[in-house]
Amino acid sequence: MPPNTTATTGDTATTGAAPAKSGRKKGRKARLLVLVLVLAVIGGIAYGGYWSISTVRASFPQTRGSITLQGLSGPVDVKRDGNGIPQIYASSDEDLFMAQGYVQAQDRFYEMDVRRHMTSGRLSEMFGKSQVKNDEFLRTLGWDRVAKQEYDTKLSAATKKYLQAYAEGVNAYLQGKDGKDISLEYAALGFVNDYKPQKWTPVDSVSWLKAMAWDLRGNMQDEIDRALMTSRLGPQQIADLYPEYPYSRNKPIVQEGQYSSLRRSFQQGGGTGSATGTSQSTGTTGTAGGTTGGSGGTTGATGSSASGPTGSSLTSQLAGLYNVLDDVPAAVGVNGQGIGSNSWVVSGKYTITKKPLLANDPHLSASLPSVWYQMGLHCRSVSTKCQYDVTGYTFAGMPGVIIGHNANVAWGMTNSGVDVTDLYLEKVTANGYLYDGKVRPFTTREETIKVAGGSSKTIVVRQTQDGMPLLSDRDDELVQVGKRATVNTAAPDRGDGYGIALRWTALDPGTSMDAVFALDRAADWSDFRQAAALFDVPSQNLIYADTDNHIGYTLPGKIPTRSSVDDGSIPAPGWSSKYRWTGFIKQDELPYEYNPKRGYIVTANQAVVDKDKYPYTLTTDWGYGTRSQRITDLIESKIKDGGKISTDDMRQMQLDNSSEIAKLLVPKLLKINLDDKNVREAQKLLEGWDYTQESDSAAAAYFNAVWRNVLKLAFGNKLPKELRVKGQCLWVDKIDSTGPVDEDSKVRECGERDADQAQPDGGDRWFEVVRTLMEKPDSDWWKTPKSGTRPAANNMDELFARAMIDARWELTAKLGKDIDTWSWGRLHRLFLKNQTLGTDGPKALQYILNRGPWKLSGGEATVNATGWNAAGGYGVVWVPSMRMVVNLADFDKSKWINLTGASGHAFSAHYTDQTSLWAKGELLPWSFSGKAVDDSTSDTLVLKP
């Protein structure tokens, strides 16, 4: 039975993002920014128009005329269209990438500089002591150290040459410039410290791939959450919250694909890797102490083995780890359970153009400027000397194109979600850590953190023999709780407690940077597969189309195999070699699909392949396939009876606002009898509603409020404080209370998690939870106590009625009593915030740097995935960070849009010039051919040697 709880005391709004978050660092950051603003005002008075005109204009890029760049071998043309999007033309690879570095620095250097300080754990050098904790954690992970190893030992000579050329271009831009000449933010920082940007290095570019991998790292958050749930929920209750993936209803990506000789051996009983001894269909694993699985099964409450940790001490320990993880700046996006991306490709036999159409829209946290930077990289004549003719979405700070097309192929990406991280509990002593009965010494290194305006700090990083950093060294709470950890008798003696270490594929040197350039050059499916094999982290779903009318999908990545006693779903005992990784899946054994008979491929974070048709456990925590199946249904509805799909049809599919959970719940909600006429008035909004979540829809506003309250009443109020929203306080049963419940057995507990990361987040896992429990209308999950004048609920119908009541009065408070004034867009708003100085602090500075709000359509687990966290509120948390539709019949008829604009300069015309179009679902023309680029060019800059 779920724990007994009483009413909550309000909700918390979503706050800003990296590099500093709300909570214990907010006050320090605010004090810094107060000083910035005061000095800025003084400076403005003292120097007249200096702040408002000179500083702002000084950093705008030159986009016309010519500039001399030492190191070029020939002239380079930079042609920008009316949105400031550059197309670069050069005659050698080195010139092309040098120019890319120069141009990206013109528009986005401040963003690039913050990113490299984040990835190297040097944010304190820019922002002072408020960032020391972040830097300690990032130094412990050692992203820049791994990046340097990659550069020194793994990357090809050609890739190094391109990285060096890119760095030379960035440094050519920086030469002779003061901070105020580069961006407004540097001018603000200049009032409080003497920070000056340093030269760019090739390793700075490689490190960014580690930040991208961190936000796309797989199921580590689920590992933590499942362990945290054990303080209040039993094994079956946790199983209820992680139901089976619905393979029969939501199809996996690969349905007709191949896995080399693996399929035959598996079907003959020769399964390998962690599939042996594991049955996701039954939810039981080997000798594990509980049930395992997650999205593919369920997860035990007491750890991954009989020798694993148990009890509330583990809960607190992992909560402490969560706090550390949550403080790491959001590099690419929120790593929430509802976040994802869409991509799909349709064969020419089903398109108007008779060639493939490919769509992609990655869902990431909203940032200003957008994480993406649109650009074209063109060799005037493609040859061995100059090999590239590619266009698409890049990362400022990295050479090459990440997503887009060249003259022959197009590709898109979504996060695969495969499990490439594991947390290990380590028995730590004064001499090292316990491993198979022997104490082994840690590998250690010292890291010195320089602090703007303060004294440097030195830390010691400890690692195991697998290169696993001990994350618990970075949090005092973890150390203290580790001393009190309770474990089973088979575990080692408690002693000084347990530490927590991380195993992650991205901490091994890899070749993903090689993969970027190989993808950009790919001419056919064979080239594409070879390029994908180099893309070791992060593991992404890659879809493909070419001008010869072929389509395909491949899953790349360095994906670990595990023993039969461990499926990676919960933290494992580090003192036993049985739980160490056994190897990695070979590239030719990973799933792929080429020209499937059905004529299309959809990837939207659903299961890659049916669990019964593949021998390896890729993860136990897939997305649940709500978006992917909706996209599939939209495609099928278009092509039935001989219909054909157009480029604009693909765009319209990206904007689909249909709520799948509404289709399930609304018929039930309409049957419920309600006494209060005001609540009945709101209930009538749902009559005849088509389940689409347009921004002007009152029905969408009310339904989503009902959904949020269903989740809160049924689940949220029963979760431990570590998963609930900060400031949300409940009276709950003491964890160790026995016997009848009375006032003495109640304690007041307040939530501890940021609003955009709390649970239940309302993603499609929760769709599946509710769908399953609707078959059990008398389940204890549907019971909730009386709160004030609000009635108690003893079954599903009564809880739904209570949720409708609560939703009515919640929206009355937020939107007014008159339901004719309600709309989803009034609740569901997007604010774009500068990720450093615009996040916290004085309103005046935020006003200068931030933009919004925009009232948005769409919603959670909807194709138009303007995500919101149901535990935290209705504000937009993540978005389609860009949208593109590639037309393989005529690339010049392709379309694209970015969340913000090309520029990172706050007062540039291209700071957010694409946002309003993006919010309306519109796309911009995407020129590729020389003629089309010339026709769209507004400004031309010539870079001369």
Short mmCIF file of C-alpha atoms in Angstrom, two decimals, residues 167-545:
data_model
loop_
_atom_site.label_atom_id
_atom_site.label_comp_id
_atom_site.label_asym_id
_atom_site.label_seq_id
_atom_site.Cartn_x
_atom_site.Cartn_y
_atom_site.Cartn_z
CA ALA A 167 41.28 26.81 -33.54
CA GLU A 168 43.42 29.10 -35.70
CA GLY A 169 40.26 30.69 -37.06
CA VAL A 170 38.85 31.30 -33.57
CA ASN A 171 42.16 32.79 -32.41
CA ALA A 172 42.37 35.01 -35.49
CA TYR A 173 39.06 36.51 -34.40
CA LEU A 174 40.26 37.01 -30.81
CA GLN A 175 43.53 38.65 -31.79
CA GLY A 176 43.74 42.25 -30.55
CA LYS A 177 40.27 42.28 -28.99
CA ASP A 178 39.35 43.22 -25.43
CA GLY A 179 36.41 41.58 -23.71
CA LYS A 180 34.00 44.40 -24.56
CA ASP A 181 34.93 43.97 -28.22
CA ILE A 182 33.73 40.35 -28.08
CA SER A 183 30.40 40.50 -26.26
CA LEU A 184 28.22 42.45 -23.86
CA GLU A 185 28.65 39.72 -21.23
CA TYR A 186 32.40 40.25 -21.08
CA ALA A 187 31.81 43.95 -20.55
CA ALA A 188 29.64 43.07 -17.54
CA LEU A 189 32.19 40.58 -16.18
CA GLY A 190 34.89 43.20 -16.60
CA PHE A 191 33.35 45.25 -13.78
CA VAL A 192 33.96 42.50 -11.18
CA ASN A 193 37.08 40.64 -12.30
CA ASP A 194 39.94 40.93 -14.72
CA TYR A 195 39.03 37.84 -16.74
CA LYS A 196 40.34 37.83 -20.31
CA PRO A 197 39.55 35.13 -22.89
CA GLN A 198 42.42 32.80 -23.66
CA LYS A 199 43.33 31.23 -26.99
CA TRP A 200 41.20 28.41 -28.31
CA THR A 201 42.70 24.92 -28.54
CA PRO A 202 41.71 21.80 -30.50
CA VAL A 203 41.00 20.01 -27.21
CA ASP A 204 38.42 22.69 -26.36
CA SER A 205 36.41 21.49 -29.36
CA VAL A 206 36.73 17.80 -28.54
CA SER A 207 35.66 18.38 -24.92
CA TRP A 208 32.27 19.64 -26.07
CA LEU A 209 31.41 16.13 -27.24
CA LYS A 210 31.74 15.01 -23.62
CA ALA A 211 29.23 17.63 -22.50
CA MET A 212 26.84 16.45 -25.19
CA ALA A 213 27.33 12.84 -24.08
CA TRP A 214 26.65 13.79 -20.44
CA ASP A 215 23.16 15.08 -21.18
CA LEU A 216 22.44 12.07 -23.40
CA ARG A 217 23.94 9.51 -21.05
CA GLY A 218 21.05 7.07 -20.72
CA ASN A 219 19.41 5.73 -17.58
CA MET A 220 21.60 6.99 -14.72
CA GLN A 221 18.75 9.17 -13.48
CA ASP A 222 16.44 6.16 -13.45
CA GLU A 223 19.04 4.20 -11.46
CA ILE A 224 19.05 6.92 -8.84
CA ASP A 225 15.28 7.38 -8.79
CA ARG A 226 14.54 3.69 -8.35
CA ALA A 227 16.98 3.47 -5.46
CA LEU A 228 15.50 6.60 -3.85
CA MET A 229 12.00 5.13 -4.04
CA THR A 230 12.97 2.29 -1.72
CA SER A 231 12.60 4.47 1.37
CA ARG A 232 8.83 4.60 0.91
CA LEU A 233 7.84 2.04 -1.71
CA GLY A 234 8.10 -1.74 -1.86
CA PRO A 235 9.23 -3.86 -4.84
CA GLN A 236 5.74 -4.24 -6.34
CA GLN A 237 4.98 -0.55 -5.96
CA ILE A 238 8.19 0.35 -7.77
CA ALA A 239 7.27 -2.24 -10.39
CA ASP A 240 3.95 -0.44 -10.85
CA LEU A 241 5.84 2.77 -11.65
CA TYR A 242 8.12 1.12 -14.23
CA PRO A 243 5.74 -1.00 -16.35
CA GLU A 244 6.70 -3.19 -19.27
CA TYR A 245 7.41 -1.53 -22.61
CA PRO A 246 4.26 -2.03 -24.77
CA TYR A 247 5.91 -3.76 -27.75
CA SER A 248 2.59 -4.91 -29.19
CA ARG A 249 1.17 -1.37 -29.24
CA ASN A 250 4.20 0.89 -29.83
CA LYS A 251 6.51 -0.62 -32.42
CA PRO A 252 10.30 -0.55 -31.98
CA ILE A 253 12.53 1.20 -34.50
CA VAL A 254 14.00 -1.89 -36.13
CA GLN A 255 11.28 -4.22 -37.39
CA GLU A 256 12.79 -5.72 -40.54
CA GLY A 257 16.47 -5.14 -39.83
CA GLN A 258 19.53 -7.27 -39.39
CA TYR A 259 22.05 -7.98 -36.67
CA SER A 260 24.67 -9.96 -38.65
CA SER A 261 24.83 -13.62 -37.58
CA LEU A 262 23.56 -12.67 -34.14
CA ARG A 263 19.89 -13.31 -34.87
CA ARG A 264 20.51 -16.94 -35.86
CA SER A 265 22.66 -17.71 -32.84
CA PHE A 266 20.15 -16.09 -30.49
CA GLN A 267 17.20 -17.92 -31.99
CA GLN A 268 19.16 -21.17 -31.62
CA GLY A 269 19.66 -20.49 -27.94
CA GLY A 270 23.12 -18.95 -28.23
CA GLY A 271 22.31 -15.56 -26.71
CA THR A 272 25.23 -13.57 -25.38
CA GLY A 273 26.02 -10.73 -23.03
CA SER A 274 23.59 -9.63 -20.38
CA ALA A 275 20.70 -11.28 -22.18
CA THR A 276 21.84 -14.60 -20.75
CA GLY A 277 20.13 -15.24 -17.46
CA THR A 278 17.88 -12.22 -17.90
CA SER A 279 14.19 -12.24 -18.72
CA GLN A 280 12.62 -8.85 -19.13
CA SER A 281 9.26 -10.43 -19.80
CA THR A 282 9.16 -11.93 -16.33
CA GLY A 283 10.99 -9.07 -14.64
CA THR A 284 13.39 -11.36 -12.80
CA THR A 285 17.14 -11.57 -13.09
CA GLY A 286 19.61 -14.24 -12.07
CA THR A 287 20.50 -14.00 -8.40
CA ALA A 288 19.30 -10.44 -7.93
CA GLY A 289 17.66 -9.61 -4.67
CA GLY A 290 14.71 -7.88 -6.33
CA THR A 291 13.04 -7.65 -9.71
CA THR A 292 14.81 -5.76 -12.44
CA GLY A 293 13.97 -3.98 -15.63
CA GLY A 294 12.59 -0.47 -15.70
CA SER A 295 10.78 0.25 -18.93
CA GLY A 296 11.43 -3.31 -20.05
CA GLY A 297 10.51 -4.75 -16.67
CA THR A 298 10.45 -3.63 -13.08
CA THR A 299 13.10 -2.82 -10.60
CA GLY A 300 13.72 -4.17 -7.14
CA ALA A 301 13.64 -2.05 -4.08
CA THR A 302 16.61 -3.47 -2.27
CA GLY A 303 19.55 -3.29 -4.65
CA SER A 304 20.96 -5.40 -7.42
CA SER A 305 22.14 -8.35 -5.37
CA ALA A 306 21.93 -10.03 -2.03
CA SER A 307 25.13 -8.25 -1.08
CA GLY A 308 23.82 -4.84 -2.11
CA PRO A 309 22.85 -1.95 0.17
CA THR A 310 19.43 -1.48 1.66
CA GLY A 311 17.36 0.98 3.61
CA SER A 312 17.09 4.69 4.14
CA SER A 313 20.86 5.21 4.27
CA LEU A 314 21.13 4.29 0.60
CA THR A 315 18.25 6.65 -0.12
CA SER A 316 20.08 9.57 1.46
CA GLN A 317 23.36 8.61 -0.15
CA LEU A 318 21.90 8.61 -3.65
CA ALA A 319 19.95 11.76 -2.95
CA GLY A 320 23.26 13.41 -2.17
CA LEU A 321 24.61 12.16 -5.47
CA TYR A 322 21.55 13.53 -7.23
CA ASN A 323 22.26 16.96 -5.76
CA VAL A 324 25.78 16.84 -7.14
CA LEU A 325 24.57 15.76 -10.57
CA ASP A 326 21.81 18.34 -10.61
CA ASP A 327 24.30 21.13 -10.05
CA VAL A 328 26.26 20.30 -13.19
CA PRO A 329 25.36 22.92 -15.80
CA ALA A 330 22.90 21.76 -18.44
CA ALA A 331 25.17 21.47 -21.45
CA VAL A 332 22.73 20.30 -24.09
CA GLY A 333 19.45 19.61 -22.38
CA VAL A 334 17.53 18.49 -19.34
CA ASN A 335 18.06 14.78 -18.82
CA GLY A 336 14.47 14.17 -17.81
CA GLN A 337 12.43 11.03 -18.37
CA GLY A 338 10.03 12.82 -20.67
CA ILE A 339 12.62 14.41 -22.90
CA GLY A 340 13.48 13.05 -26.34
CA SER A 341 13.62 13.78 -30.04
CA ASN A 342 11.83 12.92 -33.26
CA SER A 343 13.21 11.83 -36.59
CA TRP A 344 11.70 9.91 -39.45
CA VAL A 345 12.35 9.21 -43.10
CA VAL A 346 9.90 8.23 -45.85
CA SER A 347 10.92 6.41 -49.01
CA GLY A 348 10.32 7.98 -52.44
CA LYS A 349 7.58 5.48 -53.23
CA TYR A 350 5.37 7.34 -50.75
CA THR A 351 6.37 10.95 -51.48
CA ILE A 352 5.21 13.49 -54.02
CA THR A 353 8.82 14.11 -55.04
CA LYS A 354 9.48 10.37 -55.66
CA LYS A 355 12.61 10.73 -53.56
CA PRO A 356 12.95 10.41 -49.77
CA LEU A 357 11.92 13.07 -47.29
CA LEU A 358 13.69 13.21 -43.90
CA ALA A 359 12.58 15.12 -40.79
CA ASN A 360 14.33 15.74 -37.48
CA ASP A 361 13.62 17.82 -34.37
CA PRO A 362 15.82 17.12 -31.31
CA HIS A 363 14.14 17.98 -28.02
CA LEU A 364 16.52 19.76 -25.67
CA SER A 365 16.29 22.35 -22.93
CA ALA A 366 15.60 25.85 -24.17
CA SER A 367 18.68 28.08 -24.17
CA LEU A 368 19.61 31.50 -25.45
CA PRO A 369 21.33 31.36 -27.83
CA SER A 370 20.16 28.00 -29.12
CA VAL A 371 22.59 25.13 -28.76
CA TRP A 372 22.49 24.81 -32.57
CA TYR A 373 24.18 27.04 -35.14
CA GLN A 374 23.08 26.80 -38.78
CA MET A 375 25.80 26.87 -41.40
CA GLY A 376 26.90 25.64 -44.81
CA LEU A 377 30.47 24.46 -45.53
CA HIS A 378 31.21 24.33 -49.26
CA CYS A 379 34.29 23.51 -51.25
CA ARG A 380 34.20 25.50 -54.46
CA SER A 381 35.26 22.32 -56.21
CA VAL A 382 35.07 19.01 -54.34
CA SER A 383 38.35 17.11 -54.64
CA THR A 384 40.95 15.35 -52.50
CA LYS A 385 42.22 18.80 -51.50
CA CYS A 386 38.77 20.06 -50.53
CA GLN A 387 36.30 17.29 -49.70
CA TYR A 388 33.24 18.95 -48.20
CA ASP A 389 29.94 20.25 -49.50
CA VAL A 390 27.68 19.99 -46.46
CA THR A 391 25.09 22.08 -44.66
CA GLY A 392 23.08 21.81 -41.50
CA TYR A 393 23.27 22.26 -37.76
CA THR A 394 26.59 22.69 -36.01
CA PHE A 395 27.73 23.31 -32.45
CA ALA A 396 29.47 26.62 -31.91
CA GLY A 397 32.92 25.56 -30.77
CA MET A 398 33.22 22.47 -33.01
CA PRO A 399 34.15 22.16 -36.68
CA GLY A 400 31.95 20.23 -39.08
CA VAL A 401 28.19 19.68 -39.33
CA ILE A 402 26.42 17.46 -36.77
CA ILE A 403 22.99 17.04 -38.43
CA GLY A 404 22.12 17.91 -42.02
CA HIS A 405 22.93 16.84 -45.56
CA ASN A 406 25.61 16.93 -48.22
CA ALA A 407 25.18 16.54 -51.98
CA ASN A 408 24.34 12.84 -51.69
CA VAL A 409 22.94 11.91 -48.30
CA ALA A 410 20.94 13.38 -45.41
CA TRP A 411 20.86 12.24 -41.82
CA GLY A 412 19.14 12.94 -38.53
CA MET A 413 19.68 11.96 -34.90
CA THR A 414 17.67 11.11 -31.83
CA ASN A 415 18.94 9.88 -28.49
CA SER A 416 18.96 6.09 -28.35
CA GLY A 417 18.80 5.98 -24.57
CA VAL A 418 21.03 2.92 -24.39
CA ASP A 419 22.55 2.26 -20.98
CA VAL A 420 26.18 3.36 -21.04
CA THR A 421 26.52 4.35 -17.36
CA ASP A 422 26.59 2.38 -14.12
CA LEU A 423 26.89 3.51 -10.53
CA TYR A 424 28.94 1.36 -8.16
CA LEU A 425 28.97 1.34 -4.38
CA GLU A 426 32.57 1.07 -3.21
CA LYS A 427 33.85 -0.16 0.16
CA VAL A 428 36.47 2.52 0.86
CA THR A 429 39.28 2.21 3.41
CA ALA A 430 42.28 4.34 4.28
CA ASN A 431 44.38 2.30 1.86
CA GLY A 432 42.03 2.02 -1.08
CA TYR A 433 38.87 0.15 -2.02
CA LEU A 434 37.77 -3.46 -1.66
CA TYR A 435 37.69 -5.62 -4.79
CA ASP A 436 37.23 -9.40 -4.74
CA GLY A 437 38.43 -9.64 -1.16
CA LYS A 438 41.55 -7.50 -1.57
CA VAL A 439 42.17 -3.81 -0.96
CA ARG A 440 43.42 -2.03 -4.06
CA PRO A 441 44.93 1.47 -4.09
CA PHE A 442 43.13 4.31 -5.81
CA THR A 443 44.76 6.13 -8.69
CA THR A 444 44.90 9.76 -7.55
CA ARG A 445 45.55 13.16 -9.06
CA GLU A 446 45.47 16.71 -7.75
CA GLU A 447 43.40 19.41 -9.41
CA THR A 448 43.85 23.13 -8.67
CA ILE A 449 40.81 25.32 -9.24
CA LYS A 450 41.52 28.98 -9.85
CA VAL A 451 38.85 31.35 -8.57
CA ALA A 452 38.16 34.83 -9.90
CA GLY A 453 38.45 37.26 -7.00
CA GLY A 454 39.44 34.54 -4.54
CA SER A 455 41.99 31.97 -3.52
CA SER A 456 42.63 28.82 -5.54
CA LYS A 457 41.42 25.47 -4.23
CA THR A 458 43.15 22.11 -4.65
CA ILE A 459 41.22 18.83 -4.63
CA VAL A 460 42.28 15.18 -4.88
CA VAL A 461 40.46 12.98 -7.39
CA ARG A 462 40.38 9.24 -6.69
CA GLN A 463 39.73 6.59 -9.35
CA THR A 464 39.46 2.79 -9.36
CA GLN A 465 41.36 0.49 -11.68
CA ASP A 466 38.60 0.83 -14.29
CA GLY A 467 39.15 4.58 -14.34
CA MET A 468 35.93 5.13 -12.37
CA PRO A 469 35.99 8.44 -10.47
CA LEU A 470 34.72 8.41 -6.90
CA LEU A 471 31.90 10.95 -7.15
CA SER A 472 31.09 10.82 -3.46
CA ASP A 473 34.37 12.61 -2.70
CA ARG A 474 32.73 15.76 -3.97
CA ASP A 475 29.84 15.84 -1.49
CA ASP A 476 30.11 15.95 2.31
CA GLU A 477 26.64 14.49 2.71
CA LEU A 478 27.61 11.41 0.74
CA VAL A 479 30.63 10.88 2.98
CA GLN A 480 28.62 11.16 6.18
CA VAL A 481 25.76 9.00 4.99
CA GLY A 482 28.21 6.41 3.68
CA LYS A 483 29.48 5.95 7.23
CA ARG A 484 25.97 4.96 8.35
CA ALA A 485 25.01 2.79 5.38
CA THR A 486 23.16 -0.44 6.22
CA VAL A 487 23.84 -3.52 4.10
CA ASN A 488 23.10 -7.23 4.07
CA THR A 489 25.35 -9.63 5.93
CA ALA A 490 27.05 -10.76 2.72
CA ALA A 491 28.35 -7.26 2.09
CA PRO A 492 31.68 -6.03 3.51
CA ASP A 493 31.74 -4.47 6.95
CA ARG A 494 30.48 -0.92 7.05
CA GLY A 495 33.71 0.56 8.43
CA ASP A 496 34.05 4.13 7.19
CA GLY A 497 31.11 3.65 4.84
CA TYR A 498 30.59 3.36 1.12
CA GLY A 499 31.55 5.64 -1.73
CA ILE A 500 29.88 5.98 -5.13
CA ALA A 501 31.85 5.57 -8.35
CA LEU A 502 30.80 6.07 -11.96
CA ARG A 503 31.52 3.84 -14.95
CA TRP A 504 30.69 5.64 -18.21
CA THR A 505 31.78 4.97 -21.77
CA ALA A 506 32.50 8.65 -22.40
CA LEU A 507 35.32 8.52 -19.84
CA ASP A 508 37.24 6.29 -22.24
CA PRO A 509 39.00 8.02 -25.19
CA GLY A 510 37.02 7.60 -28.40
CA THR A 511 36.62 8.61 -32.03
CA SER A 512 33.37 10.61 -32.20
CA MET A 513 35.18 13.63 -33.64
CA ASP A 514 36.39 11.46 -36.54
CA ALA A 515 32.79 10.39 -37.04
CA VAL A 516 31.57 13.98 -37.53
CA PHE A 517 33.85 14.54 -40.54
CA ALA A 518 33.17 11.06 -41.93
CA LEU A 519 29.41 11.70 -41.82
CA ASP A 520 29.90 15.03 -43.56
CA ARG A 521 31.75 13.27 -46.43
CA ALA A 522 29.54 10.18 -46.72
CA ALA A 523 28.42 9.47 -50.28
CA ASP A 524 26.29 6.34 -49.76
CA TRP A 525 24.98 3.83 -47.24
CA SER A 526 28.31 2.03 -46.94
CA ASP A 527 30.15 5.28 -46.17
CA PHE A 528 27.44 6.23 -43.70
CA ARG A 529 27.67 2.94 -41.79
CA GLN A 530 31.45 3.21 -41.61
CA ALA A 531 31.17 6.76 -40.33
CA ALA A 532 28.55 5.76 -37.77
CA ALA A 533 30.82 3.05 -36.41
CA LEU A 534 33.20 5.81 -35.29
CA PHE A 535 30.44 7.58 -33.33
CA ASP A 536 31.10 5.85 -30.03
CA VAL A 537 29.57 8.36 -27.60
CA PRO A 538 26.90 9.50 -27.20
CA SER A 539 25.04 6.58 -28.78
CA GLN A 540 22.43 8.05 -31.12
CA ASN A 541 19.73 6.72 -33.41
CA LEU A 542 20.96 7.68 -36.89
CA ILE A 543 18.49 7.80 -39.77
CA TYR A 544 19.58 8.04 -43.38
CA ALA A 545 18.36 8.93 -46.86
#
